[in-house]
PDB file of C-alpha atoms in Angstrom:
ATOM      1  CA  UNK A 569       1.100  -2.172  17.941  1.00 35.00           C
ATOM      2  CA  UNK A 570      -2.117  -2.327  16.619  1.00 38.00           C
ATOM      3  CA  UNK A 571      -2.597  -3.455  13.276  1.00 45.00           C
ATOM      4  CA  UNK A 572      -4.828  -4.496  10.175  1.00 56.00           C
ATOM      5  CA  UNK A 573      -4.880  -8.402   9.216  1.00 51.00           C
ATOM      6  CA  UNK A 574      -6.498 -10.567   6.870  1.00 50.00           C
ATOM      7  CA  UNK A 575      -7.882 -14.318   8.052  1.00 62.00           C
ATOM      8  CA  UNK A 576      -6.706 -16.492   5.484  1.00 81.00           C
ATOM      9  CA  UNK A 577      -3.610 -16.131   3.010  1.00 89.00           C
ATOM     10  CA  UNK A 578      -4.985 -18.123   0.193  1.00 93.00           C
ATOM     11  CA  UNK A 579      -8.333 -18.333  -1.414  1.00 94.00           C
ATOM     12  CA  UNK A 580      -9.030 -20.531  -4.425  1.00 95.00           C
ATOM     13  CA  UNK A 581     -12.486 -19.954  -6.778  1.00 96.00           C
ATOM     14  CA  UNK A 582     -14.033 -21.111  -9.809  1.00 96.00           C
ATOM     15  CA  UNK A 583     -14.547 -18.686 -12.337  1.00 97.00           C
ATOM     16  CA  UNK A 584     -17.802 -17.080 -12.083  1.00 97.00           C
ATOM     17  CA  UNK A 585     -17.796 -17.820  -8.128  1.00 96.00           C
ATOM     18  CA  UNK A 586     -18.567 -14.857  -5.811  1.00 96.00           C
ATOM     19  CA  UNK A 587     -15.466 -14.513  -3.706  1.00 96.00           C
ATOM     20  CA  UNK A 588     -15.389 -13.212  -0.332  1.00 96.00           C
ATOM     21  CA  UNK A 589     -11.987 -11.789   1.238  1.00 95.00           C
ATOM     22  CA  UNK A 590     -12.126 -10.774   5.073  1.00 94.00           C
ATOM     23  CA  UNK A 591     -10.248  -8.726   7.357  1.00 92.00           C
ATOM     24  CA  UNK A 592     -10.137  -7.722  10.880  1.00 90.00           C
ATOM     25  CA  UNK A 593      -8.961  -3.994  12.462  1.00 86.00           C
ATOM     26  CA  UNK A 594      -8.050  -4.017  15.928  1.00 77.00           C
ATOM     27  CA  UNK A 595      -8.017  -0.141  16.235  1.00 86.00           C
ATOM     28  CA  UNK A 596     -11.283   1.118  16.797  1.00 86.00           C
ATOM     29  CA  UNK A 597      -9.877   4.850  16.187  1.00 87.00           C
ATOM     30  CA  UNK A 598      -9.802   3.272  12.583  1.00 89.00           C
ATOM     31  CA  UNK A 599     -12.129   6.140  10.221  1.00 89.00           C
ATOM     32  CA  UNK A 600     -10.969   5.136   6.966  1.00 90.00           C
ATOM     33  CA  UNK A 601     -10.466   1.747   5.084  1.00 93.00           C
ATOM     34  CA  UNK A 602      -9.765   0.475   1.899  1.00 93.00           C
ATOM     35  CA  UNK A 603      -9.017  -2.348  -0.741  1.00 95.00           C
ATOM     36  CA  UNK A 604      -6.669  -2.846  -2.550  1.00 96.00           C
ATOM     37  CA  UNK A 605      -5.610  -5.008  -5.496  1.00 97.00           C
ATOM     38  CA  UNK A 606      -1.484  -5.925  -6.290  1.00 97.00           C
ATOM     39  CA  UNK A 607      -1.027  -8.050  -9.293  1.00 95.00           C
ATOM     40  CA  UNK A 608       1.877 -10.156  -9.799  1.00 93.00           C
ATOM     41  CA  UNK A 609       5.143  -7.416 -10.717  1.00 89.00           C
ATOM     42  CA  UNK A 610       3.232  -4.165  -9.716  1.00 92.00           C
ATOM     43  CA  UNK A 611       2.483  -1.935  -7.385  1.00 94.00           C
ATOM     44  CA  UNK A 612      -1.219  -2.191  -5.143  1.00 95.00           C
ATOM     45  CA  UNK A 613      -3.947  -0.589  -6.943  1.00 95.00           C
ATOM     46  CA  UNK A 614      -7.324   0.916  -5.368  1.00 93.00           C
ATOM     47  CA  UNK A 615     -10.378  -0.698  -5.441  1.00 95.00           C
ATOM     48  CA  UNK A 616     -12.766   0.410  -2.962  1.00 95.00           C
ATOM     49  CA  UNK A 617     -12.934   2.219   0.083  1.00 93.00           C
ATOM     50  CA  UNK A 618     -15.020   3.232   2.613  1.00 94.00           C
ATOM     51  CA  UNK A 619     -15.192   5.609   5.719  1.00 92.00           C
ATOM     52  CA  UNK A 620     -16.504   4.470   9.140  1.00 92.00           C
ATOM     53  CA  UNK A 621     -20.054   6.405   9.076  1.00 94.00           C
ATOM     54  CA  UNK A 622     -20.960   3.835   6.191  1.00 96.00           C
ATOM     55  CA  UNK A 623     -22.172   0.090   6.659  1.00 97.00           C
ATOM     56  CA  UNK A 624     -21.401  -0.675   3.169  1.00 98.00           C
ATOM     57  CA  UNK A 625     -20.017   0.431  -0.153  1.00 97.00           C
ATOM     58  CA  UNK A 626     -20.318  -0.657  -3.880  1.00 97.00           C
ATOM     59  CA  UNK A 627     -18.329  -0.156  -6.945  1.00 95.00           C
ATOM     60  CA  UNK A 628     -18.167  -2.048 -10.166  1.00 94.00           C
ATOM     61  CA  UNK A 629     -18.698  -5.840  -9.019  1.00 96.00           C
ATOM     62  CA  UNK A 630     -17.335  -5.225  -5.941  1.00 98.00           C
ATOM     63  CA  UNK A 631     -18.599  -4.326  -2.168  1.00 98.00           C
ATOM     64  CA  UNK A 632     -17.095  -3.554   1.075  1.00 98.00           C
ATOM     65  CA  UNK A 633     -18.855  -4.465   3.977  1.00 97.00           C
ATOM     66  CA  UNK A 634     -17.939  -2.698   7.356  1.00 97.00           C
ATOM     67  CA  UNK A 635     -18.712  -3.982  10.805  1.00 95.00           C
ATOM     68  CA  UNK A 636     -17.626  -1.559  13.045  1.00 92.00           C
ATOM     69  CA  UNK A 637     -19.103  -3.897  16.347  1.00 92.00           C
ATOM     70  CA  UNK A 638     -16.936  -6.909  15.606  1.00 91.00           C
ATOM     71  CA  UNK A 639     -14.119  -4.621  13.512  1.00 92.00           C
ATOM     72  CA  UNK A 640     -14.450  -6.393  10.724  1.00 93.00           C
ATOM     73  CA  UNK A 641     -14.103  -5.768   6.898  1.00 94.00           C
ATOM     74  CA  UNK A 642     -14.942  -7.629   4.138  1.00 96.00           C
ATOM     75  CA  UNK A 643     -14.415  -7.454  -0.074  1.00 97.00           C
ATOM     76  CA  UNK A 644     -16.894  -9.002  -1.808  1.00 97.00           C
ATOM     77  CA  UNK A 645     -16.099  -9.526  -6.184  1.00 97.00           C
ATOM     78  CA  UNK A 646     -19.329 -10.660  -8.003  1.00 97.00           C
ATOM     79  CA  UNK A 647     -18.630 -13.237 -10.975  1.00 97.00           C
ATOM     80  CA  UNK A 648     -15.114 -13.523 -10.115  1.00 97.00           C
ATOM     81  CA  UNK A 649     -12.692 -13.480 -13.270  1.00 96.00           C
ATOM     82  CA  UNK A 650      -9.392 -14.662 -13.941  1.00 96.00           C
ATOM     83  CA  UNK A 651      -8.534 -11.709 -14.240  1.00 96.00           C
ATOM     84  CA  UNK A 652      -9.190 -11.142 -10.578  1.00 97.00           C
ATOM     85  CA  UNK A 653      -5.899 -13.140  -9.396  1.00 97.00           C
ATOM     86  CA  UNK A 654      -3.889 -11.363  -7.387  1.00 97.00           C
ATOM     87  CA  UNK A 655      -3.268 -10.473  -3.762  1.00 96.00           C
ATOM     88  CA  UNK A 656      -5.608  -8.132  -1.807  1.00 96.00           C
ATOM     89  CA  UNK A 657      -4.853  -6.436   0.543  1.00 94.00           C
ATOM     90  CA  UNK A 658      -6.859  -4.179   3.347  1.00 94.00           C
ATOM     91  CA  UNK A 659      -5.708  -0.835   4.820  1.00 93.00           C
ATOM     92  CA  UNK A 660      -6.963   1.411   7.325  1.00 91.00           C
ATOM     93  CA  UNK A 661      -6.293   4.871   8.366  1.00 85.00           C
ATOM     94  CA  UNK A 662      -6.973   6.183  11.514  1.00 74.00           C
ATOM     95  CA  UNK A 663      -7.124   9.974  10.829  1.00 68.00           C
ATOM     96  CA  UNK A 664      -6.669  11.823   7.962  1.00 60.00           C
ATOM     97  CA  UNK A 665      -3.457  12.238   6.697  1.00 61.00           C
ATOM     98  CA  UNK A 666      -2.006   9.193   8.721  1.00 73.00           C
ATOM     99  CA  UNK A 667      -0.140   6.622   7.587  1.00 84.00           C
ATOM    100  CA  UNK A 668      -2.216   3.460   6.235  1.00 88.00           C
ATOM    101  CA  UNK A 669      -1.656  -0.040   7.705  1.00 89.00           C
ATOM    102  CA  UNK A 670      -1.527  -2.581   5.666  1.00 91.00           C
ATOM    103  CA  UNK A 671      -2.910  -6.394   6.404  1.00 88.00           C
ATOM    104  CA  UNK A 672      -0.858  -8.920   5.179  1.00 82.00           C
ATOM    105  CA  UNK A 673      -2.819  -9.689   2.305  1.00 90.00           C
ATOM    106  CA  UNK A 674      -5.029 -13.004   0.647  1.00 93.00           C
ATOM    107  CA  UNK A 675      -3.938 -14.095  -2.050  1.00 95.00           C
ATOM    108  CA  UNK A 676      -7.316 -14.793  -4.530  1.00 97.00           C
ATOM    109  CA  UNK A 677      -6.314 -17.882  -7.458  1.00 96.00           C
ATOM    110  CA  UNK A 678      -9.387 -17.821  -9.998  1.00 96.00           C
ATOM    111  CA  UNK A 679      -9.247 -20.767 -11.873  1.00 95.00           C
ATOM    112  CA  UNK A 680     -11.491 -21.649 -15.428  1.00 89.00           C
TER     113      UNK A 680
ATOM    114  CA  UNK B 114      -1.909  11.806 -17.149  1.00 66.00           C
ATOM    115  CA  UNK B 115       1.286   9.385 -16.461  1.00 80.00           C
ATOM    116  CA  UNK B 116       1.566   7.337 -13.277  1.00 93.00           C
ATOM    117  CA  UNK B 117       3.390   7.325 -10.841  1.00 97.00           C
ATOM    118  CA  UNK B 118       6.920   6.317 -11.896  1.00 97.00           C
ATOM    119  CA  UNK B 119       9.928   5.050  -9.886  1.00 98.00           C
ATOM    120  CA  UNK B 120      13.554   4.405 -10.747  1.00 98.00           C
ATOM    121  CA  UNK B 121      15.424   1.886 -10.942  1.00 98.00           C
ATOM    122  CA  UNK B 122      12.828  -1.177 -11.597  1.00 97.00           C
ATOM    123  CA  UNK B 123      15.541  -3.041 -10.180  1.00 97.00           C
ATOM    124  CA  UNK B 124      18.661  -2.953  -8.317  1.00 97.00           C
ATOM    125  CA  UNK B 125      21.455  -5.008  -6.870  1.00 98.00           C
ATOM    126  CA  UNK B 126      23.889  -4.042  -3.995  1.00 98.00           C
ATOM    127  CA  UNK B 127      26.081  -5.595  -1.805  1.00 98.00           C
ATOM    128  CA  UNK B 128      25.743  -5.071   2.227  1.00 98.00           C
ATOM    129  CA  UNK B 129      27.325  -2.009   3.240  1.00 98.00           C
ATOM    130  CA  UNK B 130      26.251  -0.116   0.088  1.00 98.00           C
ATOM    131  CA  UNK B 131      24.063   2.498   0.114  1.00 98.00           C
ATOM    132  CA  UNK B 132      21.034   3.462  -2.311  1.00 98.00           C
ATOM    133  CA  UNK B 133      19.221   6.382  -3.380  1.00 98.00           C
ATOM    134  CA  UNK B 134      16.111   5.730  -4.920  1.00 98.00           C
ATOM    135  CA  UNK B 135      13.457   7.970  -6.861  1.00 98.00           C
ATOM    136  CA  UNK B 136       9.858   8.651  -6.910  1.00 98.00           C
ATOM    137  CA  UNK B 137       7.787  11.234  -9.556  1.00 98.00           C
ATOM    138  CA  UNK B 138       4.373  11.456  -8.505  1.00 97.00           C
ATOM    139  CA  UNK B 139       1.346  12.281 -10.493  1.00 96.00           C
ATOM    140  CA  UNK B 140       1.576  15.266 -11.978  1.00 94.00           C
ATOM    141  CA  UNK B 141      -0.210  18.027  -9.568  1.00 92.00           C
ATOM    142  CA  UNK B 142      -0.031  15.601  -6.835  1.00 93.00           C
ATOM    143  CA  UNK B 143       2.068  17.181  -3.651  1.00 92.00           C
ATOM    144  CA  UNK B 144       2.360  14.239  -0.947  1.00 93.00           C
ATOM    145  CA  UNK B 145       4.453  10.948  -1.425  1.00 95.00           C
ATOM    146  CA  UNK B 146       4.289   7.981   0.569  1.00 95.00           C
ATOM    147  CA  UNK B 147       6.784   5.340   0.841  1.00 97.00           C
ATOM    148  CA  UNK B 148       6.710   2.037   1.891  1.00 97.00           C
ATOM    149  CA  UNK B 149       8.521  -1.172   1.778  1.00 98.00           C
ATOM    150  CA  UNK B 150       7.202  -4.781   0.979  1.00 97.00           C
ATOM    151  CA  UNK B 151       8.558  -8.020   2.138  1.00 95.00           C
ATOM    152  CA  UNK B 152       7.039 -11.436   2.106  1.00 90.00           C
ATOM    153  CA  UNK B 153       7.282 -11.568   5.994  1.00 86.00           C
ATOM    154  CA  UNK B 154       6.380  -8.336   7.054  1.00 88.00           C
ATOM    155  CA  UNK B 155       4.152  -7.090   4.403  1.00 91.00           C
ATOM    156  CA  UNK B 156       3.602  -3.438   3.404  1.00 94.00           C
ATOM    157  CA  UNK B 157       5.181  -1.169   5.930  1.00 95.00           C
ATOM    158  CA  UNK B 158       5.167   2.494   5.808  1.00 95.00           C
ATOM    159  CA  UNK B 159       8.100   4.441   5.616  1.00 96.00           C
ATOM    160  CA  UNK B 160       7.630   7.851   5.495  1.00 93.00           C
ATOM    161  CA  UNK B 161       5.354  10.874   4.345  1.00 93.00           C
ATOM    162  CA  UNK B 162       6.093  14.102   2.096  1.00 94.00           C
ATOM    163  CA  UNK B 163       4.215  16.985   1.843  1.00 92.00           C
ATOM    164  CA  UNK B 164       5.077  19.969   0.125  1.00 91.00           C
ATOM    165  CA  UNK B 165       8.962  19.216   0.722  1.00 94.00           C
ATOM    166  CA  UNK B 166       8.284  18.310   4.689  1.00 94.00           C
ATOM    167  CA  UNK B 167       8.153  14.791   6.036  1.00 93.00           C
ATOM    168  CA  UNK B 168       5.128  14.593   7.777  1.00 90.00           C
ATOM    169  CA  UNK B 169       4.975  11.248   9.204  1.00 89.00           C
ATOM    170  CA  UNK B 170       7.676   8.470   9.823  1.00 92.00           C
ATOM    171  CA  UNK B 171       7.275   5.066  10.403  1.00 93.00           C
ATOM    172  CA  UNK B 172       9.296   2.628  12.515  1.00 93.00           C
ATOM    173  CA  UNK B 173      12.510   2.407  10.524  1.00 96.00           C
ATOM    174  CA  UNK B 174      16.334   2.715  11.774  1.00 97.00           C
ATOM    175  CA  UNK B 175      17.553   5.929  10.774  1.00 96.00           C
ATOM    176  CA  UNK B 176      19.420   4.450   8.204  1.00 98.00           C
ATOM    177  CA  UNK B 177      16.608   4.910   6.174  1.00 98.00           C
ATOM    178  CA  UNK B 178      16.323   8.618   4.883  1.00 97.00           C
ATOM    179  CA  UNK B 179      14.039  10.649   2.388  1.00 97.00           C
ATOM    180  CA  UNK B 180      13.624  13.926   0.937  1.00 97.00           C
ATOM    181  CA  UNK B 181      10.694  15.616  -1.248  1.00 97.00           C
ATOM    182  CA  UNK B 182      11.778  18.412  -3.879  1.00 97.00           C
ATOM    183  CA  UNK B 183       9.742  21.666  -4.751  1.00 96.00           C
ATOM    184  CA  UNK B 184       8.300  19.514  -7.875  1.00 94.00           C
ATOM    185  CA  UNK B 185       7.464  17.472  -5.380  1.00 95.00           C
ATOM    186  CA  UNK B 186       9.631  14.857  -7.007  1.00 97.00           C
ATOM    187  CA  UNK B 187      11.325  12.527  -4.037  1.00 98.00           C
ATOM    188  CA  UNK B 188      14.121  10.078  -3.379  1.00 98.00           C
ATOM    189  CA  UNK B 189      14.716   7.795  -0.661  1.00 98.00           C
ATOM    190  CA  UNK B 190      18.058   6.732   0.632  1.00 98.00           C
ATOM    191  CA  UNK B 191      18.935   3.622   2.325  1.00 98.00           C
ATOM    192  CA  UNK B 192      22.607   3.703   3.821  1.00 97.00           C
ATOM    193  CA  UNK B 193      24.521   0.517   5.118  1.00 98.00           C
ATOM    194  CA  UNK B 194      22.692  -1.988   3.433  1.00 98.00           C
ATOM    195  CA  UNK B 195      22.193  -4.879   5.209  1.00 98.00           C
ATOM    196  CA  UNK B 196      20.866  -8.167   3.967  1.00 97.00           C
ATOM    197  CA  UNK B 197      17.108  -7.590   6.041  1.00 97.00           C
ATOM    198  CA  UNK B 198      16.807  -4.343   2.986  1.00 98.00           C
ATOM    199  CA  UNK B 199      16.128  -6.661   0.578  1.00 98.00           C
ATOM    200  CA  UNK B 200      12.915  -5.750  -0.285  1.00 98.00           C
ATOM    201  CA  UNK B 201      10.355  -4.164  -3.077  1.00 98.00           C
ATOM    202  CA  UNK B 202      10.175   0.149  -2.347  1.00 98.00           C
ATOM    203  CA  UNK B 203       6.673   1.554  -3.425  1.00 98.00           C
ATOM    204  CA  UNK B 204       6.270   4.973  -3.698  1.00 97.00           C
ATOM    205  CA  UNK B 205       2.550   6.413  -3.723  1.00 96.00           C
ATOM    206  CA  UNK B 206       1.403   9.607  -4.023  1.00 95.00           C
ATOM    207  CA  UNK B 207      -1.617  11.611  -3.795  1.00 90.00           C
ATOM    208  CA  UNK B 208      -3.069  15.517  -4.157  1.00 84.00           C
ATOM    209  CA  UNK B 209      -3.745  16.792  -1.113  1.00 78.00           C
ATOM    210  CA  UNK B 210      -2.612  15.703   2.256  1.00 70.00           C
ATOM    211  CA  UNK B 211      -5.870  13.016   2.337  1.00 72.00           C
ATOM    212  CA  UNK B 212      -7.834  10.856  -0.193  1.00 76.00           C
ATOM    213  CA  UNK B 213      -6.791   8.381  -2.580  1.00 84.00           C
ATOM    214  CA  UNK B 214      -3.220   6.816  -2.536  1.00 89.00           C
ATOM    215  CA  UNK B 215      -1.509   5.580  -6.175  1.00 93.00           C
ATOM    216  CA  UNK B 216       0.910   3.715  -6.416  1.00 96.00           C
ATOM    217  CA  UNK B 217       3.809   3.157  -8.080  1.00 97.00           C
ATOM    218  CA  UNK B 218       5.363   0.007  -9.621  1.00 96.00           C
ATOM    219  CA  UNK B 219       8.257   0.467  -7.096  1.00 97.00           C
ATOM    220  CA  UNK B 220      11.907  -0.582  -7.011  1.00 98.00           C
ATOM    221  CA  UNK B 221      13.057  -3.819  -6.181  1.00 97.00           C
ATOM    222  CA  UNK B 222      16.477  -3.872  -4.213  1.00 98.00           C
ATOM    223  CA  UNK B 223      18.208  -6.679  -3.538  1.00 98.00           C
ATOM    224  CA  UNK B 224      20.719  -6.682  -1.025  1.00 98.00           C
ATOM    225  CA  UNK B 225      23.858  -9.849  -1.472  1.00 97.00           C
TER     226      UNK B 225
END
């Protein structure tokens, strides 16, 4: 089946580091995407998303960057904070009111 | 406005068992998604409510079993455990049947 997944399982930055979290979508059917964030004991929690007429998103120190050509995704955090550990995940969605698929998700270790 | 809250936190059985377990949405919120998480096979999506009707299943034995409730309260059941169930059940939920998912903190079943 077709599915979303993320190129590396770990990332490690300094504090105050941009980070940079990728993913790639194999179905191009794909509309809808989005970020999210699951700390250590909960459940994931939104950060961004972003629909497939858009290039590019931003929120509060973070962007998504969308490549529909090579199906590619990307979460960018500015000034990366402890805080910040935790594993991310992408989703996409391939028509409203469909089921998300999940990547496997990166786990981001901020250290001070 | 509370969360999304799920019950039990955390739950032991033994294989053969079976489990009910129990999702309140966000209050006004009418669809609820579940989904299981395991370190090998990530998030995987369960199944869909919507206004007391399952609207989408995933790829899951029939064992596996929900319902939605005209508060739109819902509970999952799991029958015949076997030892592969072990796993963390999220429950998200969200107001219409598109948009922005929230999730739960989920219930953590172990299966001996």
């Amino acid at each position: 089946g077709e599915s979303v997944g993320l190129h590396l399982p770990t990332l490690s930055v300094q504090e105050g580091d941009n980070s940079i979290i990728n993913c790639a979508y194999s179905n191009s059917a794909s509309d809808y995407f989005i970020w999210y964030k699951q700390e250590s004991g909960k459940g994931p929690q939104f950060i961004i998303d972003i629909r497939s007429n858009m290039d590019k998103r931003q929120g509060q120190r973070v962007t998504v960057l969308l490549n529909k050509t090579v199906k590619h995704l990307s979460l960018q955090i500015a000034a990366t904070q402890p805080g910040d550990s935790a594993v991310y995940f992408c989703a996409e969605n391939e028509q409203a009111g469909t089921a998300l698929i999940f990547g496997k998700g990166t786990t981001l270790s901020v250290s001070s | 406005k509370a969360g999304v809250t799920q019950t039990p936190r955390y739950l032991i059985k033994t294989r053969g068992q079976q489990v009910t377990l129990s999702c309140s949405p966000i209050s006004g919120h009418r669809s609820v998604s579940w989904y299981q998480q395991t370190p090998g096979q990530g998030l995987q999506f369960l199944f869909e409510y919507f206004s007391e009707t399952q609207r989408n299943k995933g790829n899951f034995p029939g064992r596996f079993s929900g319902r939605q409730f005209s508060n739109s309260r819902s509970e999952m059941n799991v029958s015949t455990l076997e030892l592969g169930d072990s796993a963390l059940y999220l429950c998200a939920s969200r107001q219409g049947s598109t948009g922005e998912l929230f999730f739960g903190e989920g219930s953590r079943l172990t299966v001996l």
